[in-house]
PDB file of C-alpha atoms and ligand atoms in Angstrom:
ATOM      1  CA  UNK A   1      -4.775  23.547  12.075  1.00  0.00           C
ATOM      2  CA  UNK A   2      -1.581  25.287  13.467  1.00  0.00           C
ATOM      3  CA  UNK A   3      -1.792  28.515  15.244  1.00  0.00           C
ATOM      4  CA  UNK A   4       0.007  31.428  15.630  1.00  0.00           C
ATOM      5  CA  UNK A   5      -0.257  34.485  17.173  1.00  0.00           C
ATOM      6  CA  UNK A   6       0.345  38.069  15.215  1.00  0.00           C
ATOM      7  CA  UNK A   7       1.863  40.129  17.333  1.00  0.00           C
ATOM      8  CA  UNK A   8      -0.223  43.730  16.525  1.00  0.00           C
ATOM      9  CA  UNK A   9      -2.431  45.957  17.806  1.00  0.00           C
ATOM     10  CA  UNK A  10      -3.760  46.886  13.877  1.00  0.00           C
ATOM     11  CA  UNK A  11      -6.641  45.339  13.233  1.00  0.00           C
ATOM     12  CA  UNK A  12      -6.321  46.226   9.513  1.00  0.00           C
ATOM     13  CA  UNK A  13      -2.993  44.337   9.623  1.00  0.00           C
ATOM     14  CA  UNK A  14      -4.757  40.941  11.028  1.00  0.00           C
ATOM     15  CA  UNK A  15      -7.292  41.124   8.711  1.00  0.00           C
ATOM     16  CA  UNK A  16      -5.437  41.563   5.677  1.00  0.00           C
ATOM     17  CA  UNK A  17      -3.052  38.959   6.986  1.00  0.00           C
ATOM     18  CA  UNK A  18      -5.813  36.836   7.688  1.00  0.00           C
ATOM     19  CA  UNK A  19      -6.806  37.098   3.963  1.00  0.00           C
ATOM     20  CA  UNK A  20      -3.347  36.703   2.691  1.00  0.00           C
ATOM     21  CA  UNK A  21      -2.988  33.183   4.478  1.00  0.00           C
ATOM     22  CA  UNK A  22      -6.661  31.753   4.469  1.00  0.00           C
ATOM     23  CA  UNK A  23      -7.354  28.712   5.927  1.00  0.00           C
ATOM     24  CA  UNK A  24      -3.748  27.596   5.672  1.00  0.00           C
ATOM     25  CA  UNK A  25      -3.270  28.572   9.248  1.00  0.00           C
ATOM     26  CA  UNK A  26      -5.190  30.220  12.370  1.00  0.00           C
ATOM     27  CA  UNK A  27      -3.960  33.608  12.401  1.00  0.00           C
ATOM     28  CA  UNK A  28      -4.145  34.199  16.831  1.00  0.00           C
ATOM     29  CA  UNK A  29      -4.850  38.089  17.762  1.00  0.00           C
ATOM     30  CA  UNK A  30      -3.471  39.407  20.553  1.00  0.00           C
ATOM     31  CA  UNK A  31      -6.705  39.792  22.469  1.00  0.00           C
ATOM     32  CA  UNK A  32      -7.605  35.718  21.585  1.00  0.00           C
ATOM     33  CA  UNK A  33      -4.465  35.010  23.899  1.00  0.00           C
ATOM     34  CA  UNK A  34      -5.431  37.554  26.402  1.00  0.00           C
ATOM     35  CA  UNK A  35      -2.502  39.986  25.746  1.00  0.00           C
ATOM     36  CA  UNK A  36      -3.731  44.007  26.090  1.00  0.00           C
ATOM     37  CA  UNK A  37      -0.407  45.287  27.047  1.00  0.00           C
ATOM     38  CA  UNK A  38       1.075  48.152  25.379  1.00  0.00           C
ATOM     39  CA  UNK A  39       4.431  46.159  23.252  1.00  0.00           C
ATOM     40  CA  UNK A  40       7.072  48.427  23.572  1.00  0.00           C
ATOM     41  CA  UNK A  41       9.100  48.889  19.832  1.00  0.00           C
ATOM     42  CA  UNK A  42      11.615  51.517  20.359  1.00  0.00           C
ATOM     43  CA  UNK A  43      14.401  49.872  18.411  1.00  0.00           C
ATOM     44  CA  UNK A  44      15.504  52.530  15.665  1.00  0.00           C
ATOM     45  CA  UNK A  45      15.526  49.766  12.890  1.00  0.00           C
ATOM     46  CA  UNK A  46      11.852  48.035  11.245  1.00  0.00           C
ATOM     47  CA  UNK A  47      13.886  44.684  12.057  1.00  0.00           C
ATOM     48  CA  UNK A  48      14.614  45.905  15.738  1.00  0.00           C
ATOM     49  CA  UNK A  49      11.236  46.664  16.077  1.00  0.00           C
ATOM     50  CA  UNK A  50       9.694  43.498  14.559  1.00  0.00           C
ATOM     51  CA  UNK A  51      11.836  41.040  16.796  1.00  0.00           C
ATOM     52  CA  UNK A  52      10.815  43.513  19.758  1.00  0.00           C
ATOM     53  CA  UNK A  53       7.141  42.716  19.258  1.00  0.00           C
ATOM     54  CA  UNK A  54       7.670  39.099  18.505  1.00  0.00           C
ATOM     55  CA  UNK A  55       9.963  38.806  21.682  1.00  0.00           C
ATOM     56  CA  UNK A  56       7.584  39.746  24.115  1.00  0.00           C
ATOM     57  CA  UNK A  57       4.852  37.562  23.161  1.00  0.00           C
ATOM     58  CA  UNK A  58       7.009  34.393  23.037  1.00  0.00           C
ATOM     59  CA  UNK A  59       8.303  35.550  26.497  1.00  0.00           C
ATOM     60  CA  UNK A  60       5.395  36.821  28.339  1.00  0.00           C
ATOM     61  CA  UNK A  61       2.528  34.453  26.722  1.00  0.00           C
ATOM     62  CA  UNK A  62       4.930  31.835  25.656  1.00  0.00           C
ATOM     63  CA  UNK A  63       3.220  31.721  21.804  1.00  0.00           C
ATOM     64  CA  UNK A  64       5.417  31.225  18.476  1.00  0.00           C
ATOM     65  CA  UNK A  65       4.618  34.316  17.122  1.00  0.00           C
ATOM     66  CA  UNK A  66       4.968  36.893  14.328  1.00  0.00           C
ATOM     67  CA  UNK A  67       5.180  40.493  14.420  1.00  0.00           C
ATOM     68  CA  UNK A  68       5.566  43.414  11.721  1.00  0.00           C
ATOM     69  CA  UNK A  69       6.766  46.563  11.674  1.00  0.00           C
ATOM     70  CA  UNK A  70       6.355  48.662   8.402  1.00  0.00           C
ATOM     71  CA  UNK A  71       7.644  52.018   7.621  1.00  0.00           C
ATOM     72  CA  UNK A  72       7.175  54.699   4.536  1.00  0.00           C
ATOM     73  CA  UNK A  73      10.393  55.704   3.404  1.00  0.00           C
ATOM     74  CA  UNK A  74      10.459  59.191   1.085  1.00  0.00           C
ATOM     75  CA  UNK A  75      13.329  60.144  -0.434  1.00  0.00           C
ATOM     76  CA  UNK A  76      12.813  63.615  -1.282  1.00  0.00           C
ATOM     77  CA  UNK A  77      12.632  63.789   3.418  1.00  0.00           C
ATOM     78  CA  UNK A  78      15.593  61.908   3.649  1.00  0.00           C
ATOM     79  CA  UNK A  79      13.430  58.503   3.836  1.00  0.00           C
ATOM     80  CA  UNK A  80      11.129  60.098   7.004  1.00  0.00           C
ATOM     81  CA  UNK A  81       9.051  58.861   8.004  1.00  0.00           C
ATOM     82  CA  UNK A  82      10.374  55.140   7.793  1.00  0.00           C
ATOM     83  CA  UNK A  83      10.836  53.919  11.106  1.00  0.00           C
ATOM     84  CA  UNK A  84       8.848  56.623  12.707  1.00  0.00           C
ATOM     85  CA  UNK A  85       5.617  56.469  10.197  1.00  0.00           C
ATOM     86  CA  UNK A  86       3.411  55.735  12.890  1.00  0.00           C
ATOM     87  CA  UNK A  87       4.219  58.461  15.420  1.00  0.00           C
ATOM     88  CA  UNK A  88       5.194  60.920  12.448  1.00  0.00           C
ATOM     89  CA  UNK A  89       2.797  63.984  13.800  1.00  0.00           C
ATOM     90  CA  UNK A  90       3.046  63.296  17.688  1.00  0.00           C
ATOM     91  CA  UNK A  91       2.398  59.897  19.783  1.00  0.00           C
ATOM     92  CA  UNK A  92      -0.979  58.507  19.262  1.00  0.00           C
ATOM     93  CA  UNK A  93      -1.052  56.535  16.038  1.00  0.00           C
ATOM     94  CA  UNK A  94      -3.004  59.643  14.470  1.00  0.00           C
ATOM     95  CA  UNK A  95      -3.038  58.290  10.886  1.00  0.00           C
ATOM     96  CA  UNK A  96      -5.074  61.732   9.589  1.00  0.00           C
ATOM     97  CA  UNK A  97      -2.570  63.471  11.472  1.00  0.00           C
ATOM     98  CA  UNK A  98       0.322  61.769  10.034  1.00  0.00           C
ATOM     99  CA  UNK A  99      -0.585  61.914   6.445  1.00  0.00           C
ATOM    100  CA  UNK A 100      -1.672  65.618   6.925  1.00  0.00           C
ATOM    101  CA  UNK A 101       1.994  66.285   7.515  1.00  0.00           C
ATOM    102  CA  UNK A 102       3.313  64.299   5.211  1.00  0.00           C
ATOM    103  CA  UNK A 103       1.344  65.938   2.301  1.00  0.00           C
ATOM    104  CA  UNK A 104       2.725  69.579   3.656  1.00  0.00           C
ATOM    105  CA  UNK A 105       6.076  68.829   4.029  1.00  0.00           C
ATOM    106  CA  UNK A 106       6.141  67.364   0.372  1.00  0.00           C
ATOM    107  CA  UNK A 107       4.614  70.342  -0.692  1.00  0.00           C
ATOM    108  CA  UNK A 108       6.898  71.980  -4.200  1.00  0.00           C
ATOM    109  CA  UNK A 109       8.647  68.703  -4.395  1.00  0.00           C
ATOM    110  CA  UNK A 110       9.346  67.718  -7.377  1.00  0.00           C
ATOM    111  CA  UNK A 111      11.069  64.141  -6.518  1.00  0.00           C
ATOM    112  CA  UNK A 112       7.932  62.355  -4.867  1.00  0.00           C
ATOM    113  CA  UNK A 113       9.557  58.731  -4.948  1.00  0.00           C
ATOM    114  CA  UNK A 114       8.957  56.850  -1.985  1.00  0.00           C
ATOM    115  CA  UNK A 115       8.698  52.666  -0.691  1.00  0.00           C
ATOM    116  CA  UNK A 116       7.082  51.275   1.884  1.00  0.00           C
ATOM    117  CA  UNK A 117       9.174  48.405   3.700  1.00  0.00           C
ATOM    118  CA  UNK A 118       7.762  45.215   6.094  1.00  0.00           C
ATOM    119  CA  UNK A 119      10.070  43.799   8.276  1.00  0.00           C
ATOM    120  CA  UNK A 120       8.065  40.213   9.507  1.00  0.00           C
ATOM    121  CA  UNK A 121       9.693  38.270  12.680  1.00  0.00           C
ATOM    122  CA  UNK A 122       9.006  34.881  13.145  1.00  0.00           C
ATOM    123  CA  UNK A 123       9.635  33.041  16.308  1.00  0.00           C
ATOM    124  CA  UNK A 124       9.099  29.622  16.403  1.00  0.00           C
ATOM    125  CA  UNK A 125      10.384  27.563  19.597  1.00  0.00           C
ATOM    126  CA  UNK A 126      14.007  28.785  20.140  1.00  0.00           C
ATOM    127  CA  UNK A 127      13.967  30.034  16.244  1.00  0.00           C
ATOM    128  CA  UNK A 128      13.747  33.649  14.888  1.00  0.00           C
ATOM    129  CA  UNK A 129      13.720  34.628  11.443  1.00  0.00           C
ATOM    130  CA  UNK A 130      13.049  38.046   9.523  1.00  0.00           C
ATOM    131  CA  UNK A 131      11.520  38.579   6.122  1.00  0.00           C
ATOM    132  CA  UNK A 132      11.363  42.082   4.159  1.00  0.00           C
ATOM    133  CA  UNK A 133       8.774  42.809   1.538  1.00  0.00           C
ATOM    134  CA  UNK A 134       9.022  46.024   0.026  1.00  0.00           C
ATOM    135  CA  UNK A 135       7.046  47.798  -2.725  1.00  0.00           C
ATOM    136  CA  UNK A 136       8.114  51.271  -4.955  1.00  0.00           C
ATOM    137  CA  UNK A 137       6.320  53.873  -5.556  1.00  0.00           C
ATOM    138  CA  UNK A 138       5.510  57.418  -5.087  1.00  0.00           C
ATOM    139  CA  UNK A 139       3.910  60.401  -2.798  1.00  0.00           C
ATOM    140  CA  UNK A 140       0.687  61.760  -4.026  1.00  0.00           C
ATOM    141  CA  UNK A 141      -0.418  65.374  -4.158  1.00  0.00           C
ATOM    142  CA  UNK A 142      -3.605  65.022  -2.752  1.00  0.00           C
ATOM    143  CA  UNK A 143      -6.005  61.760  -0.853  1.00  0.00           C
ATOM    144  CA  UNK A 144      -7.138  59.832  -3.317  1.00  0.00           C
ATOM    145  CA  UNK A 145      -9.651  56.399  -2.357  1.00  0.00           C
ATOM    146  CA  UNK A 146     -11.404  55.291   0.912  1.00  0.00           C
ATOM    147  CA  UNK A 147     -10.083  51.626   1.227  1.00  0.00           C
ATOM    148  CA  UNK A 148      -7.267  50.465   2.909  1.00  0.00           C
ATOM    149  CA  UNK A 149      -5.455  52.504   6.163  1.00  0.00           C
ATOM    150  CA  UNK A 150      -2.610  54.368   7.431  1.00  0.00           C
ATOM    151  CA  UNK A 151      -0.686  56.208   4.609  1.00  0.00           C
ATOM    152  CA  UNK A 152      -2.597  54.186   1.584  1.00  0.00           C
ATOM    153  CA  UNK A 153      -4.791  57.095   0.186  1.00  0.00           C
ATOM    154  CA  UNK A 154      -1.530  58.855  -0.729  1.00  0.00           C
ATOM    155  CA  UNK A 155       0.688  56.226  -1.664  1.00  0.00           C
ATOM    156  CA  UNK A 156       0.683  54.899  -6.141  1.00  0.00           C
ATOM    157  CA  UNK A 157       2.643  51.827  -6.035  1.00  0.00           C
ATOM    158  CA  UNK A 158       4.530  51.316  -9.536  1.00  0.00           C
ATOM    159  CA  UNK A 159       2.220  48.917 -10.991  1.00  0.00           C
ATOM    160  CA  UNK A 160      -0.797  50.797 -10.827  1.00  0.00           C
ATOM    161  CA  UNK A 161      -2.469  53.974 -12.069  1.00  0.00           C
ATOM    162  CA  UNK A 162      -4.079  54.625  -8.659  1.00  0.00           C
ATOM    163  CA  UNK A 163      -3.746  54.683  -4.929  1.00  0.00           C
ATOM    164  CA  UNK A 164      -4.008  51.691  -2.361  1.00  0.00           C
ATOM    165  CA  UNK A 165      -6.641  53.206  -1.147  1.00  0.00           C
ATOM    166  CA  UNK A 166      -8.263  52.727  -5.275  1.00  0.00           C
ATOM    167  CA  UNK A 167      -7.417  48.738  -5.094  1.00  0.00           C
ATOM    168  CA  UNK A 168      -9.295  46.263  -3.553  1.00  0.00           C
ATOM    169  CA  UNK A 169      -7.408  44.314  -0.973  1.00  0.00           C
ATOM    170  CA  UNK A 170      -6.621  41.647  -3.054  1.00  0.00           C
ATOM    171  CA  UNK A 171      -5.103  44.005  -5.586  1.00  0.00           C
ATOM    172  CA  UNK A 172      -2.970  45.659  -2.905  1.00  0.00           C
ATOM    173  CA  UNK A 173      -2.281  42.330  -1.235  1.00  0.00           C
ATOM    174  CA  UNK A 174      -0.820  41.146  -4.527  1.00  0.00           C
ATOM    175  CA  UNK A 175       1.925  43.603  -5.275  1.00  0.00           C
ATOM    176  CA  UNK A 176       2.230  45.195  -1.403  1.00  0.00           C
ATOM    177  CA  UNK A 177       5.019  45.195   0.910  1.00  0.00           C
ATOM    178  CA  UNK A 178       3.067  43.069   3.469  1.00  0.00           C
ATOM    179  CA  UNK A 179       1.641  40.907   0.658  1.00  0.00           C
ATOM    180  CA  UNK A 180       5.480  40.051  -0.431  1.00  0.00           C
ATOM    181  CA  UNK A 181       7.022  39.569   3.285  1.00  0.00           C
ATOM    182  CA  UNK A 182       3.950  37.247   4.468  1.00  0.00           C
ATOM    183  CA  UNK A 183       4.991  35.082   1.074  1.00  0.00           C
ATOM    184  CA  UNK A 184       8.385  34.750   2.535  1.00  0.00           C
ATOM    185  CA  UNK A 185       6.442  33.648   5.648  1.00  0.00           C
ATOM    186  CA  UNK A 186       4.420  31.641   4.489  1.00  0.00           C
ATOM    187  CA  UNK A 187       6.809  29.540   2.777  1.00  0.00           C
ATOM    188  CA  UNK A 188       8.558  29.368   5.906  1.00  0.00           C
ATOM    189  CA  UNK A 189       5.480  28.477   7.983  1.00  0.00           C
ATOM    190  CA  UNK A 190       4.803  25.779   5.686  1.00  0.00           C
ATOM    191  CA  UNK A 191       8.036  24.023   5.282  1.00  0.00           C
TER     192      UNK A 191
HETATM  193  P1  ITT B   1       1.479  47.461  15.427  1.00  0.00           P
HETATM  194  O1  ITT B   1       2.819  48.029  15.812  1.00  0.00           O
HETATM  195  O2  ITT B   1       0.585  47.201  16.593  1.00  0.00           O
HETATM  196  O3  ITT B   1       1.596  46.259  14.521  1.00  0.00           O
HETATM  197  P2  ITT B   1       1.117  50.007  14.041  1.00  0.00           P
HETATM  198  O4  ITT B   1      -0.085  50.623  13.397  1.00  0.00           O
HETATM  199  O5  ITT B   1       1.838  50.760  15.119  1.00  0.00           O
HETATM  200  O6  ITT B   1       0.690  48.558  14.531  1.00  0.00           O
HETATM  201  P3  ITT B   1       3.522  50.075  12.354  1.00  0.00           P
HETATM  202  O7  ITT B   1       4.330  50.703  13.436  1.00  0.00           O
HETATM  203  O8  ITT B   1       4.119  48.938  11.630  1.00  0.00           O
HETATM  204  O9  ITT B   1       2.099  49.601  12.894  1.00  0.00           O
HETATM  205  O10 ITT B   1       3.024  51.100  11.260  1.00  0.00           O
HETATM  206  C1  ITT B   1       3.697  52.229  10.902  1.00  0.00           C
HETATM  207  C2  ITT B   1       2.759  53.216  10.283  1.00  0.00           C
HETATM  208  O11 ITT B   1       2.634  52.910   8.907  1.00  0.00           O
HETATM  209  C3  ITT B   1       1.340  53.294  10.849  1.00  0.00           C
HETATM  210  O12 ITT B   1       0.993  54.667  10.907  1.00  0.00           O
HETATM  211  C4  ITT B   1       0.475  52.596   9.840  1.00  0.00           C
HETATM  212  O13 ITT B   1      -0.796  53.231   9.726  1.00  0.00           O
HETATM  213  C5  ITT B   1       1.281  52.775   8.559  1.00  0.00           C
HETATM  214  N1  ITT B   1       1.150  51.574   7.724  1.00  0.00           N
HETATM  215  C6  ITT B   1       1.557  50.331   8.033  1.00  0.00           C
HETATM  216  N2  ITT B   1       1.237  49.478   7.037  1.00  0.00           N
HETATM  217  C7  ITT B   1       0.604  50.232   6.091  1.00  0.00           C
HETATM  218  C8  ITT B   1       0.009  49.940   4.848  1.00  0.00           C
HETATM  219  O14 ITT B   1      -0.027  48.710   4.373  1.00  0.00           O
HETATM  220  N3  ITT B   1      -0.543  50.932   4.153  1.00  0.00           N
HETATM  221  C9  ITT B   1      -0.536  52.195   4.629  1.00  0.00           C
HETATM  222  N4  ITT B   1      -0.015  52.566   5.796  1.00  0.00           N
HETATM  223  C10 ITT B   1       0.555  51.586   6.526  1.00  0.00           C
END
């Protein structure tokens, strides 16, 4: 079966990848190839970041690889926190933190639209290629659900009458920015 490494330090990211793409392909973490270094992504752009994840494991470990970077955009904050979403309330990847703030500083707004976006990078051999998945939706008042991560108990994509945190992962897989960009992949992948 082929391999390839994902390129993240989210383990709710490998697993739901690892669900999206079954036995189709072995899905590498970063610890499997012995990699516990801290990727640097300060590109200002999800694409920047992506390829800047992707990059350093195909030049340090020497893997074809995949990485992701995903950001909430909110239109009503001038589409903050997009690239920033996961150092929104400080450094530290403090998701309670994060959606904390974002709930207070959409607080009165009436305009609550928002998308998430996932920028994949796929290097493979001298090859890179991007893929964007996005999904519409909008900005919750309050938490609702316990499944999923990050910014999903706030987030009600269009097609549903509940949070991400509400849907099973298949559900959410299905109609979610990741879901759609690791099609694009996968097509790709199997060519
Ligand atoms: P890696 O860079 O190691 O892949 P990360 O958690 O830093 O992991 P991102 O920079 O792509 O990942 O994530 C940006 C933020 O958006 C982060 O706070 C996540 O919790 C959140 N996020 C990403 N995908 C999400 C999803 O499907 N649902 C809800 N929140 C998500």
């Amino acid at each position: 079966m082929k391999e390839i490494v994902f390129a993240t330090n989210n383990q709710h990211k490998l697993n739901e990848l690892r669900a999206i793409v079954g036995d189709r392909f072995r899905i590498l973490s970063l610890a499997e190839i012995g990699c516990h270094d801290d990727i640097p992504e300060t590109a200002d752009t999800l694409e920047g970041n992506a390829l800047m994840k992707a990059r350093y494991v195909k030049e340090h470990y020497g893997y074809d690889c995949f990485a992701d970077d995903t950001g909430l955009m909110v239109d009503a904050l001038g589409g903050a926190p997009g690239v920033y979403s996961a150092r929104y309330a400080g450094p530290g990847h403090d998701s309670v933190a994060n959606v904390n703030l974002l709930l207070k500083n959409m607080e009165g707004k009436t305009d609550r639209s928002a998308r998430f976006i996932t920028v994949i990078a796929l290097i493979m051999g001298d090859e890179e290629y991007t893929f964007e998945g996005r999904v519409e939706g909008h900005i919750l008042t309050e938490r609702h659900g316990e499944a999923g991560f990050g910014y999903d108990p706030i987030f009600q994509p269009v097609e549903s009458d509940c949070s991400f945190a509400c849907m099973s992962s298949e559900a959410k897989n299905a109609i979610s920015h990741r879901g759609r960009a690791t099609a694009k992949l996968v097509k790709k992948l199997t060519e």
